[in-house]
Amino acid sequence: MRPTFSVQALLMLLAFLSALLIAVVAGVLSHSTGVRTAGAVLYGGGAFIAWMTLCVSVLTALGLLGGAGGAGRDD
């Protein structure tokens, strides 16, 4: 059974918010070690991209966002 659009939107919102939290923590931790502000922002951005990519890949593999996990099935 494929989740409805509203469930998929909530899953994406959860992935986005968790990625944002990870990015802020990574940026603050890198800034506290002596990295300049621009470097800390870039570090946090990299953490955001990495975590968001991981979340979307896992959700797609589980068939919760459509795509490869649930393609071609009519359950």
CSV table of N, CA and C in Angstrom, one decimal:
chain,number,residue,atom,x,y,z
A,1,MET,N,0.8,-1.2,0.0
A,1,MET,CA,0.0,0.0,0.0
A,1,MET,C,0.9,1.2,0.0
A,2,ARG,N,0.6,2.1,-0.9
A,2,ARG,CA,1.4,3.4,-1.1
A,2,ARG,C,0.8,4.4,-0.2
A,3,PRO,N,1.6,5.2,0.5
A,3,PRO,CA,1.1,6.3,1.4
A,3,PRO,C,0.5,7.4,0.6
A,4,THR,N,-0.5,8.1,1.1
A,4,THR,CA,-1.1,9.2,0.5
A,4,THR,C,-0.2,10.4,0.3
A,5,PHE,N,-0.6,11.3,-0.5
A,5,PHE,CA,0.3,12.5,-0.7
A,5,PHE,C,0.5,13.3,0.6
A,6,SER,N,-0.5,13.4,1.5
A,6,SER,CA,-0.3,14.1,2.7
A,6,SER,C,0.7,13.4,3.7
A,7,VAL,N,0.7,12.1,3.7
A,7,VAL,CA,1.7,11.3,4.5
A,7,VAL,C,3.1,11.5,3.9
A,8,GLN,N,3.2,11.5,2.6
A,8,GLN,CA,4.5,11.7,1.9
A,8,GLN,C,5.0,13.1,2.2
A,9,ALA,N,4.1,14.1,2.2
A,9,ALA,CA,4.5,15.5,2.5
A,9,ALA,C,5.0,15.6,3.9
A,10,LEU,N,4.3,14.9,4.9
A,10,LEU,CA,4.8,14.9,6.3
A,10,LEU,C,6.1,14.3,6.4
A,11,LEU,N,6.4,13.2,5.7
A,11,LEU,CA,7.6,12.5,5.8
A,11,LEU,C,8.8,13.4,5.3
A,12,MET,N,8.5,14.1,4.2
A,12,MET,CA,9.5,15.1,3.6
A,12,MET,C,9.7,16.2,4.6
A,13,LEU,N,8.7,16.7,5.2
A,13,LEU,CA,8.8,17.8,6.2
A,13,LEU,C,9.7,17.3,7.4
A,14,LEU,N,9.4,16.1,7.8
A,14,LEU,CA,10.2,15.5,8.9
A,14,LEU,C,11.7,15.3,8.5
A,15,ALA,N,11.9,14.9,7.3
A,15,ALA,CA,13.3,14.8,6.8
A,15,ALA,C,14.0,16.1,6.7
A,16,PHE,N,13.2,17.1,6.2
A,16,PHE,CA,13.8,18.5,6.1
A,16,PHE,C,14.1,19.1,7.5
A,17,LEU,N,13.2,18.9,8.4
A,17,LEU,CA,13.5,19.5,9.8
A,17,LEU,C,14.6,18.8,10.5
A,18,SER,N,14.7,17.4,10.3
A,18,SER,CA,15.8,16.7,10.9
A,18,SER,C,17.2,17.1,10.3
A,19,ALA,N,17.2,17.3,8.9
A,19,ALA,CA,18.4,17.8,8.2
A,19,ALA,C,18.7,19.2,8.7
A,20,LEU,N,17.8,20.0,8.9
A,20,LEU,CA,18.0,21.4,9.4
A,20,LEU,C,18.7,21.4,10.8
A,21,LEU,N,18.1,20.5,11.6
A,21,LEU,CA,18.7,20.4,13.0
A,21,LEU,C,20.1,19.9,12.9
A,22,ILE,N,20.4,18.9,12.1
A,22,ILE,CA,21.7,18.4,12.0
A,22,ILE,C,22.7,19.4,11.4
A,23,ALA,N,22.2,20.2,10.5
A,23,ALA,CA,23.0,21.3,9.9
A,23,ALA,C,23.4,22.3,10.9
A,24,VAL,N,22.4,22.7,11.7
A,24,VAL,CA,22.7,23.8,12.8
A,24,VAL,C,23.7,23.2,13.8
A,25,VAL,N,23.5,22.0,14.2
A,25,VAL,CA,24.4,21.4,15.2
A,25,VAL,C,25.8,21.3,14.6
A,26,ALA,N,25.9,20.8,13.4
A,26,ALA,CA,27.2,20.7,12.7
A,26,ALA,C,27.9,22.0,12.6
A,27,GLY,N,27.2,23.0,12.2
A,27,GLY,CA,27.7,24.4,12.0
A,27,GLY,C,28.2,25.0,13.3
A,28,VAL,N,27.4,24.8,14.4
A,28,VAL,CA,27.8,25.4,15.7
A,28,VAL,C,29.0,24.6,16.2
A,29,LEU,N,29.0,23.3,16.1
A,29,LEU,CA,30.2,22.5,16.6
A,29,LEU,C,31.5,22.9,15.8
A,30,SER,N,31.4,23.1,14.5
A,30,SER,CA,32.6,23.4,13.7
A,30,SER,C,33.0,24.8,14.1
A,31,HIS,N,32.0,25.7,14.3
A,31,HIS,CA,32.4,27.1,14.7
A,31,HIS,C,33.1,27.2,16.0
A,32,SER,N,32.7,26.3,16.9
A,32,SER,CA,33.2,26.3,18.3
A,32,SER,C,34.7,25.8,18.3
A,33,THR,N,35.1,25.1,17.2
A,33,THR,CA,36.4,24.6,17.2
A,33,THR,C,37.4,25.6,16.6
A,34,GLY,N,36.9,26.8,16.2
A,34,GLY,CA,37.8,27.8,15.6
A,34,GLY,C,37.6,28.1,14.2
A,35,VAL,N,36.7,27.4,13.5
A,35,VAL,CA,36.5,27.7,12.1
A,35,VAL,C,35.7,29.0,11.9
A,36,ARG,N,36.1,29.8,10.9
A,36,ARG,CA,35.4,31.0,10.7
A,36,ARG,C,33.9,30.8,10.4
A,37,THR,N,33.1,31.9,10.4
A,37,THR,CA,31.7,31.8,10.2
A,37,THR,C,31.3,31.2,8.8
A,38,ALA,N,32.0,31.7,7.8
A,38,ALA,CA,31.7,31.2,6.4
A,38,ALA,C,32.0,29.7,6.3
A,39,GLY,N,33.1,29.3,6.9
A,39,GLY,CA,33.4,27.8,6.9
A,39,GLY,C,32.4,27.0,7.7
A,40,ALA,N,31.9,27.5,8.8
A,40,ALA,CA,30.9,26.8,9.6
A,40,ALA,C,29.6,26.7,8.8
A,41,VAL,N,29.3,27.8,8.1
A,41,VAL,CA,28.0,27.7,7.3
A,41,VAL,C,28.2,26.7,6.2
A,42,LEU,N,29.3,26.6,5.5
A,42,LEU,CA,29.6,25.6,4.5
A,42,LEU,C,29.6,24.2,5.1
A,43,TYR,N,30.1,24.0,6.2
A,43,TYR,CA,30.1,22.8,6.9
A,43,TYR,C,28.7,22.3,7.2
A,44,GLY,N,27.9,23.2,7.7
A,44,GLY,CA,26.5,22.9,8.0
A,44,GLY,C,25.7,22.6,6.8
A,45,GLY,N,26.0,23.3,5.7
A,45,GLY,CA,25.3,23.1,4.4
A,45,GLY,C,25.7,21.7,3.9
A,46,GLY,N,26.9,21.3,4.0
A,46,GLY,CA,27.3,20.0,3.6
A,46,GLY,C,26.6,18.9,4.4
A,47,ALA,N,26.5,19.1,5.7
A,47,ALA,CA,25.8,18.2,6.6
A,47,ALA,C,24.3,18.1,6.2
A,48,PHE,N,23.7,19.2,5.9
A,48,PHE,CA,22.3,19.3,5.5
A,48,PHE,C,22.1,18.5,4.2
A,49,ILE,N,22.9,18.7,3.2
A,49,ILE,CA,22.8,18.0,1.9
A,49,ILE,C,23.0,16.5,2.1
A,50,ALA,N,24.0,16.1,2.9
A,50,ALA,CA,24.3,14.7,3.1
A,50,ALA,C,23.1,14.0,3.8
A,51,TRP,N,22.6,14.6,4.9
A,51,TRP,CA,21.5,14.0,5.7
A,51,TRP,C,20.2,14.0,4.9
A,52,MET,N,19.9,15.0,4.1
A,52,MET,CA,18.7,15.0,3.3
A,52,MET,C,18.8,14.0,2.2
A,53,THR,N,20.0,13.8,1.6
A,53,THR,CA,20.1,12.8,0.6
A,53,THR,C,19.9,11.4,1.2
A,54,LEU,N,20.5,11.2,2.3
A,54,LEU,CA,20.3,9.9,3.0
A,54,LEU,C,18.8,9.6,3.3
A,55,CYS,N,18.1,10.6,3.9
A,55,CYS,CA,16.7,10.5,4.2
A,55,CYS,C,15.9,10.1,3.0
A,56,VAL,N,16.1,10.9,1.9
A,56,VAL,CA,15.3,10.7,0.7
A,56,VAL,C,15.6,9.3,0.1
A,57,SER,N,16.8,8.9,0.1
A,57,SER,CA,17.2,7.6,-0.4
A,57,SER,C,16.6,6.5,0.4
A,58,VAL,N,16.6,6.6,1.7
A,58,VAL,CA,16.0,5.5,2.5
A,58,VAL,C,14.5,5.5,2.4
A,59,LEU,N,13.8,6.7,2.4
A,59,LEU,CA,12.4,6.7,2.2
A,59,LEU,C,12.0,6.2,0.8
A,60,THR,N,12.7,6.5,-0.2
A,60,THR,CA,12.4,5.9,-1.5
A,60,THR,C,12.7,4.4,-1.6
A,61,ALA,N,13.7,4.0,-1.0
A,61,ALA,CA,14.0,2.5,-1.0
A,61,ALA,C,12.9,1.7,-0.2
A,62,LEU,N,12.4,2.3,0.8
A,62,LEU,CA,11.3,1.7,1.5
A,62,LEU,C,9.9,1.8,0.8
A,63,GLY,N,9.9,2.5,-0.3
A,63,GLY,CA,8.6,2.7,-1.0
A,63,GLY,C,7.7,3.7,-0.4
A,64,LEU,N,8.2,4.6,0.5
A,64,LEU,CA,7.3,5.5,1.1
A,64,LEU,C,7.2,6.8,0.3
A,65,LEU,N,8.1,7.0,-0.7
A,65,LEU,CA,8.0,8.2,-1.5
A,65,LEU,C,7.8,7.9,-2.9
A,66,GLY,N,7.4,6.7,-3.2
A,66,GLY,CA,7.2,6.2,-4.6
A,66,GLY,C,8.6,6.0,-5.2
A,67,GLY,N,8.6,5.7,-6.5
A,67,GLY,CA,9.9,5.4,-7.2
A,67,GLY,C,10.2,3.9,-7.2
A,68,ALA,N,11.5,3.6,-7.0
A,68,ALA,CA,11.9,2.2,-7.1
A,68,ALA,C,11.3,1.2,-6.2
A,69,GLY,N,11.0,1.6,-4.9
A,69,GLY,CA,10.5,0.7,-4.0
A,69,GLY,C,9.1,0.2,-4.3
A,70,GLY,N,8.3,1.1,-4.9
A,70,GLY,CA,6.9,0.7,-5.1
A,70,GLY,C,6.5,0.7,-6.6
A,71,ALA,N,7.5,0.8,-7.5
A,71,ALA,CA,7.2,0.9,-8.9
A,71,ALA,C,6.6,-0.3,-9.5
A,72,GLY,N,5.6,-0.2,-10.2
A,72,GLY,CA,5.0,-1.3,-10.9
A,72,GLY,C,4.1,-2.2,-10.1
A,73,ARG,N,3.8,-1.8,-8.9
A,73,ARG,CA,2.9,-2.6,-8.0
A,73,ARG,C,1.6,-1.9,-7.8
A,74,ASP,N,0.6,-2.7,-7.8
A,74,ASP,CA,-0.8,-2.2,-7.6
A,74,ASP,C,-1.4,-2.7,-6.4
A,75,ASP,N,-0.7,-2.8,-5.2
A,75,ASP,CA,-1.3,-3.4,-4.0
A,75,ASP,C,-2.4,-2.5,-3.5
